[in-house]
Amino acid sequence: MLSIAVCDDEVLECCDLARKVTQILTEMKVPCVVRQFRSGRELLKATESFDVIFLDIIMCGLDGLKTAQMFREKAYNSILIFVTSSRKYVFDAYDVEAFQYLLKPVEDKKLKSVLQKAVLKTENRPGDYLIVSRDRQNRKYFLDRIYYFEIRGRLIDIHETDGVFTYYERIGDLEERLRDKGFFRCHKSFLINLKYVEEYNRQEAVMENGETIGISKRRYEAFCLEMLKLMRKSEADI
């Protein structure tokens, strides 16, 4: 399911673009959810993650470029597509790694071409992902960007490259979803991504981001076996 955001402070233009995006993706047989936002601040407050973001540049209050800069700090993988009435910001768009720069009014043929390329890019992104829910919103996390999960009762903190996200889930359900994905529960409070383990001993593992995670005595042998499997697999892939 492709998650798409359309952000434009012009209500009619926002609705029209969202409608066209939905129609084109439906014709392409690509399942999608399209959300509309009337300002950059509204977009930044969204709790879910987006695969593709259509963003106007000239908006009241927080403009599109500043919105994109702030969004990049928490969601590096999202595909940014600027849709604006002016050519003057095209070079600024490179600073936030924009995927495309479209001029209004956007021709249907051009929009379809851009969407086809965006869909192809999302399909070619490496690694599995995990979808988690909070406040009735879904958020996608790529597993190869997650360092570890911290368990606090029914609360789970995802520690990943863009920061920390907290949501509710039973740890047993999470472990089942991550089975054979390279994660190991080295302690009752931590489920770590083995690929990010830099070094370890009987008491702790040092992660690539510099954080130290405890290893319980009863899980140490199983942890070593999983690390050995990972190293053998890595050698076989070379």
Tab-separated table of N, CA and C in Angstrom, residues 2 5 19 22 24 29 37 48 51 62 77 93 95 100 108 134 150 153-154 158 161 180 185 192 202 217:
chain	number	residue	atom	x	y	z
A	2	LEU	N	0.733	2.059	-1.049
A	2	LEU	CA	1.522	3.283	-1.170
A	2	LEU	C	0.864	4.398	-0.359
A	5	ALA	N	1.131	11.885	0.403
A	5	ALA	CA	0.644	13.145	0.970
A	5	ALA	C	0.632	14.210	-0.124
A	19	ARG	N	-7.028	13.994	-6.236
A	19	ARG	CA	-7.959	13.191	-7.043
A	19	ARG	C	-7.254	12.565	-8.239
A	22	THR	N	-4.854	9.736	-7.155
A	22	THR	CA	-5.630	8.533	-6.820
A	22	THR	C	-6.115	7.833	-8.077
A	24	ILE	N	-4.897	7.991	-11.209
A	24	ILE	CA	-3.794	7.412	-11.995
A	24	ILE	C	-3.276	6.127	-11.352
A	29	LYS	N	-3.251	0.077	-11.051
A	29	LYS	CA	-3.480	-1.038	-10.129
A	29	LYS	C	-2.470	-1.034	-8.975
A	37	PHE	N	-3.150	17.895	2.937
A	37	PHE	CA	-2.742	18.822	3.990
A	37	PHE	C	-2.798	20.239	3.440
A	48	GLU	N	1.978	9.485	10.685
A	48	GLU	CA	2.328	8.402	9.780
A	48	GLU	C	3.468	8.808	8.846
A	51	ASP	N	5.345	7.512	1.540
A	51	ASP	CA	6.268	7.077	0.494
A	51	ASP	C	6.552	8.222	-0.468
A	62	LEU	N	4.643	28.664	6.678
A	62	LEU	CA	5.819	27.836	6.386
A	62	LEU	C	5.801	27.435	4.915
A	77	ASN	N	13.733	8.853	3.645
A	77	ASN	CA	13.415	8.001	2.495
A	77	ASN	C	12.234	8.468	1.658
A	93	ALA	N	15.570	23.138	-4.812
A	93	ALA	CA	14.974	21.820	-4.599
A	93	ALA	C	16.035	20.731	-4.475
A	95	ASP	N	18.685	20.867	-2.794
A	95	ASP	CA	19.196	20.834	-1.421
A	95	ASP	C	18.443	19.844	-0.543
A	100	GLN	N	11.298	15.292	-8.191
A	100	GLN	CA	10.834	15.994	-9.393
A	100	GLN	C	10.402	17.404	-9.010
A	108	ASP	N	-1.732	15.898	-17.138
A	108	ASP	CA	-2.020	14.532	-16.690
A	108	ASP	C	-0.952	13.544	-17.164
A	134	ARG	N	-0.224	4.168	15.523
A	134	ARG	CA	-0.416	4.995	16.708
A	134	ARG	C	-1.432	6.070	16.383
A	150	GLU	N	13.154	-1.005	22.066
A	150	GLU	CA	13.195	-1.018	23.528
A	150	GLU	C	11.786	-1.262	24.052
A	153	GLY	N	6.985	-2.341	29.006
A	153	GLY	CA	5.626	-2.822	29.221
A	153	GLY	C	4.945	-3.017	27.878
A	154	ARG	N	3.807	-2.336	27.661
A	154	ARG	CA	3.120	-2.409	26.376
A	154	ARG	C	3.634	-1.356	25.391
A	158	ILE	N	10.965	2.507	18.997
A	158	ILE	CA	11.785	2.153	17.837
A	158	ILE	C	12.946	3.132	17.773
A	161	THR	N	17.526	5.394	12.589
A	161	THR	CA	18.467	6.423	12.148
A	161	THR	C	17.896	7.820	12.209
A	180	ASP	N	13.181	-14.283	11.625
A	180	ASP	CA	14.070	-14.474	10.459
A	180	ASP	C	14.372	-13.174	9.722
A	185	ARG	N	16.241	-10.899	20.520
A	185	ARG	CA	15.902	-10.344	21.831
A	185	ARG	C	16.988	-10.760	22.834
A	192	ILE	N	17.298	-6.331	19.295
A	192	ILE	CA	18.274	-5.570	18.514
A	192	ILE	C	18.448	-6.083	17.097
A	202	ARG	N	30.024	-10.821	27.246
A	202	ARG	CA	28.978	-11.549	27.949
A	202	ARG	C	27.927	-10.639	28.586
A	217	LYS	N	22.280	-13.145	30.821
A	217	LYS	CA	23.114	-14.355	30.892
A	217	LYS	C	22.475	-15.525	30.165
